[in-house]
PDB file of C-alpha atoms in Angstrom:
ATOM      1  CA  UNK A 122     106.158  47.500 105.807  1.00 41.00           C
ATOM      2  CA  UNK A 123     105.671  45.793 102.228  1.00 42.00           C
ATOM      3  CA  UNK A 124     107.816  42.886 101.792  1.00 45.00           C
ATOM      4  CA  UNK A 125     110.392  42.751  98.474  1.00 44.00           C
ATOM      5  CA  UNK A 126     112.165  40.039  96.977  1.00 40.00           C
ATOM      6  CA  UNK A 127     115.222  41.519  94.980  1.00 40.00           C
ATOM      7  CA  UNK A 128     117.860  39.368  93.650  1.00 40.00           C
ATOM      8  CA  UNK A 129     121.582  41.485  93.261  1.00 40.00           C
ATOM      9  CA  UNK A 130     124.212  40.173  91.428  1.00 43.00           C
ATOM     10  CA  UNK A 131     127.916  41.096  92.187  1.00 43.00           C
ATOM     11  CA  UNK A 132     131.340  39.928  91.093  1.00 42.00           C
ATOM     12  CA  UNK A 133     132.349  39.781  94.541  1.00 46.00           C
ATOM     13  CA  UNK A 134     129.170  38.143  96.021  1.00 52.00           C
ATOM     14  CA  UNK A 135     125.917  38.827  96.705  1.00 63.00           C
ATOM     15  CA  UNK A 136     124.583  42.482  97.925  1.00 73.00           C
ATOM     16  CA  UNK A 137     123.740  42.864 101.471  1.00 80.00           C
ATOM     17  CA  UNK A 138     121.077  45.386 102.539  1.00 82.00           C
ATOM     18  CA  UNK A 139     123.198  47.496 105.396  1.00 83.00           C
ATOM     19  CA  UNK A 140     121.409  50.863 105.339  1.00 86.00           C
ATOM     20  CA  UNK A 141     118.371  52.981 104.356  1.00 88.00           C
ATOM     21  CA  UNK A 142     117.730  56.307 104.055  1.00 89.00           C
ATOM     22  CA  UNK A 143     114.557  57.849 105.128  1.00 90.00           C
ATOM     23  CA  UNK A 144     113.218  61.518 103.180  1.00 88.00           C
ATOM     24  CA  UNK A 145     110.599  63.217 104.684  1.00 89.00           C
ATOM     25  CA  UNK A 146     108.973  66.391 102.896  1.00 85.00           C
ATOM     26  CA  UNK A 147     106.407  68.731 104.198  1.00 81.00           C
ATOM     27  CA  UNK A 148     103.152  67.481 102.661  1.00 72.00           C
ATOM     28  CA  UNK A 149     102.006  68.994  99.574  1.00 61.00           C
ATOM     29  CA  UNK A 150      99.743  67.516  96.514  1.00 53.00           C
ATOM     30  CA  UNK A 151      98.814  63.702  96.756  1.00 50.00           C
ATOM     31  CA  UNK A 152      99.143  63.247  93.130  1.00 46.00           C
ATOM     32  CA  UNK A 153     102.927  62.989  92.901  1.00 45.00           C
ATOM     33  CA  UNK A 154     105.074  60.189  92.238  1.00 44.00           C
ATOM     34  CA  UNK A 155     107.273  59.402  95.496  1.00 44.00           C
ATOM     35  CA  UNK A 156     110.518  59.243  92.552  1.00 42.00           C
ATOM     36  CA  UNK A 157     109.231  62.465  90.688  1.00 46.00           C
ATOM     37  CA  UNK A 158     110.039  65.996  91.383  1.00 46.00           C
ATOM     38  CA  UNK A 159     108.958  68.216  93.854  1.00 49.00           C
ATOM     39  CA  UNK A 160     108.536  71.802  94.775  1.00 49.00           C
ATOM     40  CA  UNK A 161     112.110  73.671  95.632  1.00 50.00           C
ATOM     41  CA  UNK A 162     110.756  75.556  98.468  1.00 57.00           C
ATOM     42  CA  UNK A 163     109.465  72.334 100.409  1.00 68.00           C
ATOM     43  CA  UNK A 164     111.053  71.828 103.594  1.00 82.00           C
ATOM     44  CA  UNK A 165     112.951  68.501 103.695  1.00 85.00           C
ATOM     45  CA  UNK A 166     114.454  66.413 105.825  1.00 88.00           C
ATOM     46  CA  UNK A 167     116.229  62.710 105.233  1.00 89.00           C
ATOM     47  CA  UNK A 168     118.127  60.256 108.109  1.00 91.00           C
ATOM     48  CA  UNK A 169     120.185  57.560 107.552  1.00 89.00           C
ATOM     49  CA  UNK A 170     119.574  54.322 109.590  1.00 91.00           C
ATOM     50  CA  UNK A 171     121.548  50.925 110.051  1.00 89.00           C
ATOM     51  CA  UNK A 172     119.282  48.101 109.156  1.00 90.00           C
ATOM     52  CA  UNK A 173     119.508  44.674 111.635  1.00 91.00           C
ATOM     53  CA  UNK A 174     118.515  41.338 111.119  1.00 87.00           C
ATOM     54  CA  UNK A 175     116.852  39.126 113.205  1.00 87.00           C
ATOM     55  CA  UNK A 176     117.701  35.043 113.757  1.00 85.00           C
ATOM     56  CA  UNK A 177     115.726  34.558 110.418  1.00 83.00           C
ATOM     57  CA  UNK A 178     117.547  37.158 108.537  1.00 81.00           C
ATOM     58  CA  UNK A 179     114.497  39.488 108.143  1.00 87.00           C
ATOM     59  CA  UNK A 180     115.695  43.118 107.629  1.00 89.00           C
ATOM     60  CA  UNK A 181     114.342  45.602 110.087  1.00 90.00           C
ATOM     61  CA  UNK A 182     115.313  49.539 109.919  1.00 90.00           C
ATOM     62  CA  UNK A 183     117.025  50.945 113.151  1.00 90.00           C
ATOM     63  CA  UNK A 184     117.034  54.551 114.530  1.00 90.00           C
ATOM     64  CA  UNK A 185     118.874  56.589 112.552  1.00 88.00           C
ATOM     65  CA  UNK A 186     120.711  60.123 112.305  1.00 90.00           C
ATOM     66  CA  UNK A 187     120.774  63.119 109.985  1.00 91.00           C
ATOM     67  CA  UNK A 188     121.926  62.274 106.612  1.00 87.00           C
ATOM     68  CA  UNK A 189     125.651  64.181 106.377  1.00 86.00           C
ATOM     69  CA  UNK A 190     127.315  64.692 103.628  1.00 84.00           C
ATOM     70  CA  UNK A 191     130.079  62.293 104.816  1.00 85.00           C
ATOM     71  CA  UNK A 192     127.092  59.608 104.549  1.00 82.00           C
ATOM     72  CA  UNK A 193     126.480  61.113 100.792  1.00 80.00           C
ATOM     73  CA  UNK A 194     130.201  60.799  99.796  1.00 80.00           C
ATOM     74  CA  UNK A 195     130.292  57.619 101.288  1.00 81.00           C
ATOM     75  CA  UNK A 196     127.746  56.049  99.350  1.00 78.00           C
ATOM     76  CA  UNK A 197     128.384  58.063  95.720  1.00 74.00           C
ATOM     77  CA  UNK A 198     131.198  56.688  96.010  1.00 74.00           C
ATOM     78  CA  UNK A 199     130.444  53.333  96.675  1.00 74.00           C
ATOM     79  CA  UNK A 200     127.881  53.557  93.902  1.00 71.00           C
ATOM     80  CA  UNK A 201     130.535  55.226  91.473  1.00 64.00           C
ATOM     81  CA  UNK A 202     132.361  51.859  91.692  1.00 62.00           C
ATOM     82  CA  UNK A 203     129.310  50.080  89.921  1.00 60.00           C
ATOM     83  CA  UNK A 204     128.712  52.710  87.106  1.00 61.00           C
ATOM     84  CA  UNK A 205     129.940  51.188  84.100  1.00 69.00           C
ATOM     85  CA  UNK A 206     133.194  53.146  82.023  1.00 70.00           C
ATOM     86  CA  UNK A 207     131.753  55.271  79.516  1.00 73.00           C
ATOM     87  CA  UNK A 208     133.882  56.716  76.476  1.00 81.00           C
ATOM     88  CA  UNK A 209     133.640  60.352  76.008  1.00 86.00           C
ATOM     89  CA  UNK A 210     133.688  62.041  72.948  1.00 90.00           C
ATOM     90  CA  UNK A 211     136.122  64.549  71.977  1.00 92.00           C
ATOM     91  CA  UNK A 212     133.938  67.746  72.444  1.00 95.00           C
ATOM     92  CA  UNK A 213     133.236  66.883  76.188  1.00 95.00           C
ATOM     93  CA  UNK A 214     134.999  68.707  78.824  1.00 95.00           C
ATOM     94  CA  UNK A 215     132.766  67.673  82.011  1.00 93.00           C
ATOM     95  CA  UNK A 216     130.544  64.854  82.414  1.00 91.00           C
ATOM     96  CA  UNK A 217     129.028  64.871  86.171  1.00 87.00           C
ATOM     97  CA  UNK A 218     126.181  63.728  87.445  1.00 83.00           C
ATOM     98  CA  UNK A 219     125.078  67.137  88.666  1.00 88.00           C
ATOM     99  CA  UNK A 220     126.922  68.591  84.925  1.00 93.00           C
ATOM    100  CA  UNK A 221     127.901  68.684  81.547  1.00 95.00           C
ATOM    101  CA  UNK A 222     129.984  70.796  79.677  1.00 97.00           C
ATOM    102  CA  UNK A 223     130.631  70.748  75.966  1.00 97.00           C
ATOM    103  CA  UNK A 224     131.341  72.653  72.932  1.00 98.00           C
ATOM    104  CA  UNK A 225     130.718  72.497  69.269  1.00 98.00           C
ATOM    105  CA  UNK A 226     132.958  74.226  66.370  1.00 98.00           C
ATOM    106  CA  UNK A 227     131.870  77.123  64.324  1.00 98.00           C
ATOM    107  CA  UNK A 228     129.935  76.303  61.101  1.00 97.00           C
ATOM    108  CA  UNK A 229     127.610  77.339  58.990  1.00 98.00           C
ATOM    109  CA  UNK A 230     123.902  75.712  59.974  1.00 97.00           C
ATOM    110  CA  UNK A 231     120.701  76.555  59.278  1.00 97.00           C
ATOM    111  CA  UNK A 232     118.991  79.386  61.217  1.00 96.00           C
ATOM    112  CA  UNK A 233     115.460  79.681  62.605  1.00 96.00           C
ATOM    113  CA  UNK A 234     114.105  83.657  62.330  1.00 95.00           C
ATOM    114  CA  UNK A 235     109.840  84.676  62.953  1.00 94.00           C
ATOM    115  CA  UNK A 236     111.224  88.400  64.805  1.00 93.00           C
ATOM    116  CA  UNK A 237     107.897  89.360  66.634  1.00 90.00           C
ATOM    117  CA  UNK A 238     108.678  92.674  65.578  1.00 86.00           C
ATOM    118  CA  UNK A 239     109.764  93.591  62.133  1.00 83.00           C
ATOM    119  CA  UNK A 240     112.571  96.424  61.668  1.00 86.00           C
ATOM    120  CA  UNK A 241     112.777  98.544  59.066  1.00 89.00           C
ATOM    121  CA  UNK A 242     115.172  97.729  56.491  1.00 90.00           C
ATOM    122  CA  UNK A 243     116.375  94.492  57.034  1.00 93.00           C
ATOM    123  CA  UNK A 244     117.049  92.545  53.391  1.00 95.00           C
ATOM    124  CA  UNK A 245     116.206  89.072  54.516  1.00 95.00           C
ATOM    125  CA  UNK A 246     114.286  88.573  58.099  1.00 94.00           C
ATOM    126  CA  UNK A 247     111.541  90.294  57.419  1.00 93.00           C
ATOM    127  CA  UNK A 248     109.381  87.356  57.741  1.00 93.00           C
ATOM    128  CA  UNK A 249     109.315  83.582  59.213  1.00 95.00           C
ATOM    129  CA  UNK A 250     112.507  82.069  57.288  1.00 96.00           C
ATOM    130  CA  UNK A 251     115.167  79.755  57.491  1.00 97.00           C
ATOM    131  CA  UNK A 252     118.230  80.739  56.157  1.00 96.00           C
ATOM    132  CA  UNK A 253     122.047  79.636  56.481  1.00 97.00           C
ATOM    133  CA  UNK A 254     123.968  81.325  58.762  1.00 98.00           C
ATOM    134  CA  UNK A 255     127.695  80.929  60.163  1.00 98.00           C
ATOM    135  CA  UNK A 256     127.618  79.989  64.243  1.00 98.00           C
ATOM    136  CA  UNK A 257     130.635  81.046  66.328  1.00 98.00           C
ATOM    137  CA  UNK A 258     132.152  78.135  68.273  1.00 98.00           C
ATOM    138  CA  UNK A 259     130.011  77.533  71.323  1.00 98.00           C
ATOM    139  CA  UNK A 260     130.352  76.465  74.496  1.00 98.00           C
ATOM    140  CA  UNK A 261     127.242  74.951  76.646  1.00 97.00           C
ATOM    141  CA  UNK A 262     127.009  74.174  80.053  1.00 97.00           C
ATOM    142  CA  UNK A 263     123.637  72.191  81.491  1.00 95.00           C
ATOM    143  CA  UNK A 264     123.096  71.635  84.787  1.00 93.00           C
ATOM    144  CA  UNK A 265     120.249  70.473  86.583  1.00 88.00           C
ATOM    145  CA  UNK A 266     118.486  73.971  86.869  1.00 90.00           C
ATOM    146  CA  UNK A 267     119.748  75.666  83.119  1.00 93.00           C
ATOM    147  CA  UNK A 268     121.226  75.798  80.114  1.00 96.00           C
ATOM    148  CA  UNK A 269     124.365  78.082  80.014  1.00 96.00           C
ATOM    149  CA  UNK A 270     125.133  79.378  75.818  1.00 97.00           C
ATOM    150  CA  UNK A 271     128.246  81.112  75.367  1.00 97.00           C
ATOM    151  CA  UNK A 272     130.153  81.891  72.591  1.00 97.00           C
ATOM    152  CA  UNK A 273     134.033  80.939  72.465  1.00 97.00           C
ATOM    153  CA  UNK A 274     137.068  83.616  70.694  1.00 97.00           C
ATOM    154  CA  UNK A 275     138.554  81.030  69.240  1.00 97.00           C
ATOM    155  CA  UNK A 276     137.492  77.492  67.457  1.00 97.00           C
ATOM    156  CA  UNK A 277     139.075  75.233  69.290  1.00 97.00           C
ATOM    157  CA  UNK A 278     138.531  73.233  72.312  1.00 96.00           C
ATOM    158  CA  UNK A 279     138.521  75.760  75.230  1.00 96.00           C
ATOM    159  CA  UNK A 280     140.203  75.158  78.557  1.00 95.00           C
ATOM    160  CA  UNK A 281     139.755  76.275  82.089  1.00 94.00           C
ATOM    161  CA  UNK A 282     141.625  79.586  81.140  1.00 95.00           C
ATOM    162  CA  UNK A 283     139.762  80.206  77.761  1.00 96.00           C
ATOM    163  CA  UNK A 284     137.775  83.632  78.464  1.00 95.00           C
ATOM    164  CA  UNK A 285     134.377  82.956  77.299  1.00 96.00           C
ATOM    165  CA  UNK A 286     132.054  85.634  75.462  1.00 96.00           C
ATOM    166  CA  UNK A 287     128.423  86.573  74.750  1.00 95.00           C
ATOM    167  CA  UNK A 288     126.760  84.293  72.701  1.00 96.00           C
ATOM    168  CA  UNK A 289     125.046  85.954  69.742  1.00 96.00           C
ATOM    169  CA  UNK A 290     121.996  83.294  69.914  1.00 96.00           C
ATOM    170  CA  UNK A 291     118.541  84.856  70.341  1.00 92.00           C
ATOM    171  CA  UNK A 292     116.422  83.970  72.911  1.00 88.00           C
ATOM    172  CA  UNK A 293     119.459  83.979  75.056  1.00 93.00           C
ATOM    173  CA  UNK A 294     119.387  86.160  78.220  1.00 93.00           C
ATOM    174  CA  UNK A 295     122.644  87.765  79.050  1.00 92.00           C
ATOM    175  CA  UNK A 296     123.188  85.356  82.054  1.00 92.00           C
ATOM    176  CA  UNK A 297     123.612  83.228  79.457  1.00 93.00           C
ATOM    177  CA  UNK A 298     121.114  80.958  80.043  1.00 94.00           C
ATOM    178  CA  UNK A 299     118.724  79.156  77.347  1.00 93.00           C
ATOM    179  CA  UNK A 300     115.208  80.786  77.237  1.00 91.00           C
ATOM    180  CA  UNK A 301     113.479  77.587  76.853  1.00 89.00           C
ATOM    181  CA  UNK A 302     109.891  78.758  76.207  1.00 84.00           C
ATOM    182  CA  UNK A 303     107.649  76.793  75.239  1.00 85.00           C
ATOM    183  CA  UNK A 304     110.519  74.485  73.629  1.00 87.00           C
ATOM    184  CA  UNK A 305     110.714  70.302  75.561  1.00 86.00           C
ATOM    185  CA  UNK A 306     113.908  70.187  78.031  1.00 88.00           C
ATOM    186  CA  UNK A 307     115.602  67.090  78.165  1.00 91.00           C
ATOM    187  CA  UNK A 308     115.272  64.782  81.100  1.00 86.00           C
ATOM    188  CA  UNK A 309     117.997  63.150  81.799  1.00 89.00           C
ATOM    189  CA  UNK A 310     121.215  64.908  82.081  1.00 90.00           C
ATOM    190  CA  UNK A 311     123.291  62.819  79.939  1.00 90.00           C
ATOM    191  CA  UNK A 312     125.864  62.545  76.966  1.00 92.00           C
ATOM    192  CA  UNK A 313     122.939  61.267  75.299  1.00 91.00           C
ATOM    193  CA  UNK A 314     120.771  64.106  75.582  1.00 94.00           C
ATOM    194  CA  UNK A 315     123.663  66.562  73.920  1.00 95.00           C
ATOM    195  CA  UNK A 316     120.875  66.604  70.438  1.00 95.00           C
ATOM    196  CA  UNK A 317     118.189  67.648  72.446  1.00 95.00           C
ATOM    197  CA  UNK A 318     119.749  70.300  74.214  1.00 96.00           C
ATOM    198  CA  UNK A 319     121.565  71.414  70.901  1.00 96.00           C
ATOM    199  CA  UNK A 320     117.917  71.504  69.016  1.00 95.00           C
ATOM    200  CA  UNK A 321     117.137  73.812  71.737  1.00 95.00           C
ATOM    201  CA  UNK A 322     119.543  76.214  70.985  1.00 95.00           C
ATOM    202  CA  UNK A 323     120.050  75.805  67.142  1.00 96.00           C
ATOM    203  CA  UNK A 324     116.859  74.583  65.691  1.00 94.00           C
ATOM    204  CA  UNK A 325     114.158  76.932  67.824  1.00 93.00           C
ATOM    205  CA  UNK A 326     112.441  79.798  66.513  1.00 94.00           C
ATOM    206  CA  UNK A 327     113.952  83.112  67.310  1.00 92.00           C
ATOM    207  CA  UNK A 328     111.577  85.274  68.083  1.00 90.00           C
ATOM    208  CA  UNK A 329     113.461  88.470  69.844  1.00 88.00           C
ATOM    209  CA  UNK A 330     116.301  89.388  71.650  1.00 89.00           C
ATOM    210  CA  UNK A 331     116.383  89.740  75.175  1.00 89.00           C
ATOM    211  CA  UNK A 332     116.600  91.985  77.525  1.00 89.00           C
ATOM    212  CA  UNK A 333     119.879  93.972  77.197  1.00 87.00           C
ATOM    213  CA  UNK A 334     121.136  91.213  74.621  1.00 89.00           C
ATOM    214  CA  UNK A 335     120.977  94.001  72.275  1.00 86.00           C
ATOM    215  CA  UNK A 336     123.998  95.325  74.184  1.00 86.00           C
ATOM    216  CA  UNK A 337     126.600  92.136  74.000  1.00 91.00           C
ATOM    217  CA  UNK A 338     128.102  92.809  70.548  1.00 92.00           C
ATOM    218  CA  UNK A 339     130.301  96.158  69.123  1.00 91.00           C
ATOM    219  CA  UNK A 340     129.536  98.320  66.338  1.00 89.00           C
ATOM    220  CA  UNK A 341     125.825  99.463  64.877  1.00 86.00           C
ATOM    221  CA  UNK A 342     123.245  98.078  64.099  1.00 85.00           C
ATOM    222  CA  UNK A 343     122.327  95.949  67.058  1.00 89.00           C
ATOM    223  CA  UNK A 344     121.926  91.949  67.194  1.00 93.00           C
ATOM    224  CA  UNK A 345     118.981  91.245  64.718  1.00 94.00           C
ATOM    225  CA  UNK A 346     120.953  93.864  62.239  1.00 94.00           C
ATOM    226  CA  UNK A 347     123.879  92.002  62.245  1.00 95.00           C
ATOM    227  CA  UNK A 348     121.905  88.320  61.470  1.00 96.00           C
ATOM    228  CA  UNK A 349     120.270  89.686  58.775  1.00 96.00           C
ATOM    229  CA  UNK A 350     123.378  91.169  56.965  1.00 96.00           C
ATOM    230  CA  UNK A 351     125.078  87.586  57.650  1.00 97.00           C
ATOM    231  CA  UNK A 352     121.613  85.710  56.142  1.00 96.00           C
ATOM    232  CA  UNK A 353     121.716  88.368  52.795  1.00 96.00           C
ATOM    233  CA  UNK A 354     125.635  88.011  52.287  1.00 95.00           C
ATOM    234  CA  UNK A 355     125.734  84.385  52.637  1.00 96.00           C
ATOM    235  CA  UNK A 356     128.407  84.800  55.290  1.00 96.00           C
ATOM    236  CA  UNK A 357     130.481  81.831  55.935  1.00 97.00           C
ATOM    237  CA  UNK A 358     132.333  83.394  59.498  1.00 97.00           C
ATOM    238  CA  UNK A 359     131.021  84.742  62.129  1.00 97.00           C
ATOM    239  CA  UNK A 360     132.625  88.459  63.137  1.00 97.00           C
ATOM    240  CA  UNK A 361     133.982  87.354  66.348  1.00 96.00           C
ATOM    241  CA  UNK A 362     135.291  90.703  67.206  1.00 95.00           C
ATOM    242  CA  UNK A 363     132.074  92.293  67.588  1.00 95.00           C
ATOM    243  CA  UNK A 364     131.068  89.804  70.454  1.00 95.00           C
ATOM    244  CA  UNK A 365     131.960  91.251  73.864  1.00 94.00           C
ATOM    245  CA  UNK A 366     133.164  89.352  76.585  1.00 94.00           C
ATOM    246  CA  UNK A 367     130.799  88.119  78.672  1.00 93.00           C
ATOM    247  CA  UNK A 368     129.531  89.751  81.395  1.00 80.00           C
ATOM    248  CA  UNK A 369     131.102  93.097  80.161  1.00 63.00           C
ATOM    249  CA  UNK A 370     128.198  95.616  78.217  1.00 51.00           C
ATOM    250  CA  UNK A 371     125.093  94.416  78.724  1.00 51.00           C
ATOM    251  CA  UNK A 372     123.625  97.588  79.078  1.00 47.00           C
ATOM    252  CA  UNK A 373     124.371 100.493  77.328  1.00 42.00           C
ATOM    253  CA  UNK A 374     127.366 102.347  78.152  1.00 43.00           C
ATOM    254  CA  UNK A 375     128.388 100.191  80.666  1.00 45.00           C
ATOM    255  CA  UNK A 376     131.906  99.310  81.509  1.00 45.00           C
ATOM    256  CA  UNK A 377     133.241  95.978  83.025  1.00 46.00           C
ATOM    257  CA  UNK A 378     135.792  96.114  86.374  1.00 43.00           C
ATOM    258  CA  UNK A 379     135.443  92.747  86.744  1.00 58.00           C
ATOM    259  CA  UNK A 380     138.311  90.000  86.219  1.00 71.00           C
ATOM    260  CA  UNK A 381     137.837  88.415  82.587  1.00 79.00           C
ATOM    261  CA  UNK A 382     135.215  85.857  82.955  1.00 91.00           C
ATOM    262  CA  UNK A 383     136.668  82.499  82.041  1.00 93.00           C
ATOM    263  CA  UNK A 384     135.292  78.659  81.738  1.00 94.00           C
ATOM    264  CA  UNK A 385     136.551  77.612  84.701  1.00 93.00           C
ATOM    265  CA  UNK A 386     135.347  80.516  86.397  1.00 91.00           C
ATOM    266  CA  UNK A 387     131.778  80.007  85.147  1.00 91.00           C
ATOM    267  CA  UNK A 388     132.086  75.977  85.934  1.00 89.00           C
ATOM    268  CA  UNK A 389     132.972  76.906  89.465  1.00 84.00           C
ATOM    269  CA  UNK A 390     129.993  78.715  89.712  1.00 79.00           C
ATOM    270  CA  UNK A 391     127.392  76.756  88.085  1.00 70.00           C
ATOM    271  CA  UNK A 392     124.520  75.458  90.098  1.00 65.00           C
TER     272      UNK A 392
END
């Protein structure tokens, strides 16, 4: 084993090194980073061992056990206790290490439209444009694995009982998760990333909509019909009453039994 010399500073004292935690994953390429990611469907394993010192004080690592998740909550939070108080803005609503939920107000923004296929009789998006558009309020939950983009009925901040709805954004899929393409995801899943993951979302191309998107909003003329009568009027709202709620129509015809779909519904969920 390599020695290290680390230095720890505490208000209480110095750090002592008590435990370690061993992961083992089946072996796979050899040009990895042992801190990067790794495949999902690689079988893992990790133990958690006491570490003794000898007369000199040289660490050595003892036999362990299977890390539990009573070891996990031990140590998060342990580790919570050293994490610095952080200030959340006003349009937060989660901030986890594993989450984070927020939502922006309706405006009017500019709007990114190159349709891969060109209907007939639209006034404005018939080509690659950027015009000004009004946004529903939005709400956005990212995760480790997705971006969630849903719309909100009213704008202002949403709680746990808000019902959420389909959000009109192309390149959305009616799961409501971000189709990210070709577009950079954020890496760190921070406060500080919120302008990436918004760029994502408001300042992408839309190409399409997908599959069964065409289905989320009331009344004719489908999804792209209904941007390009907003882009030629100069709207300044969006018609909230044509969204549907989500996770009711999206496919044609079809009816929802379920319970109304609401944030803390969809936060419970998330993964």
């Amino acid at each position: 084993m390599s020695e290290h010399s680390t230095q720890f500073e505490a208000a209480g004292g110095g750090l002592v090194l008590r435990g370690a935690i061993l992961l083992y994953r089946s072996e796979g390429p050899r040009n990895f980073s042992s801190y990067g990611a790794h495949r999902g469907d690689a079988a893992a394993f990790a133990s958690m061992h006491a570490v003794e010192h000898d007369e000199e004080g040289r660490p050595t690592i003892a036999a362990g056990v299977p890390l539990s998740r009573a070891h996990l909550r031990q140590w998060t939070e342990a580790l919570g206790r050293t994490v610095r108080p952080e200030l959340l803005p006003e349009n937060i609503l989660v901030a986890h290490p594993d989450m984070l939920v927020w939502w922006v107000p309706e405006q009017v923004r500019p709007a990114y439209f190159n349709l891969s296929t060109r209907l007939a009789g639209l006034q404005v998006l018939t080509e690659r444009t950027v015009v000004p558009v009004p946004y529903p309020a939005h709400l956005f939950i990212a995760t480790r694995s997705r971006l969630g983009v849903y719309a909100l009925p009213v704008n202002e901040r949403p709680t746990a009982d808000t019902r959420v709805l389909h959000s009109p954004i192309l390149n959305v899929f009616v799961n409501g998760s971000l189709c990210w393409g070709n577009i950079p995801t954020p890496r760190a899943l921070a406060i500080s990333s919120i302008p990436e993951f918004e760029r994502a979302v408001f300042d992408s191309w839309s190409t399409h909509p997908n599959p069964g998107q065409e289905f989320t909003i009331s009344g004719k003329g489908g999804l792209v019909r209904l941007w390009d009568d907003l882009a030629a009027r100069r709207a300044k709202r969006f018609p909230i009453k044509r969204l549907k709620a989500f996770g009711a129509g999206a496919r044609q015809g079809q009816r929802s039994t379920t319970e109304p779909i609401t944030l803390g519904r969809i936060i419970g969920g998330a993964k």
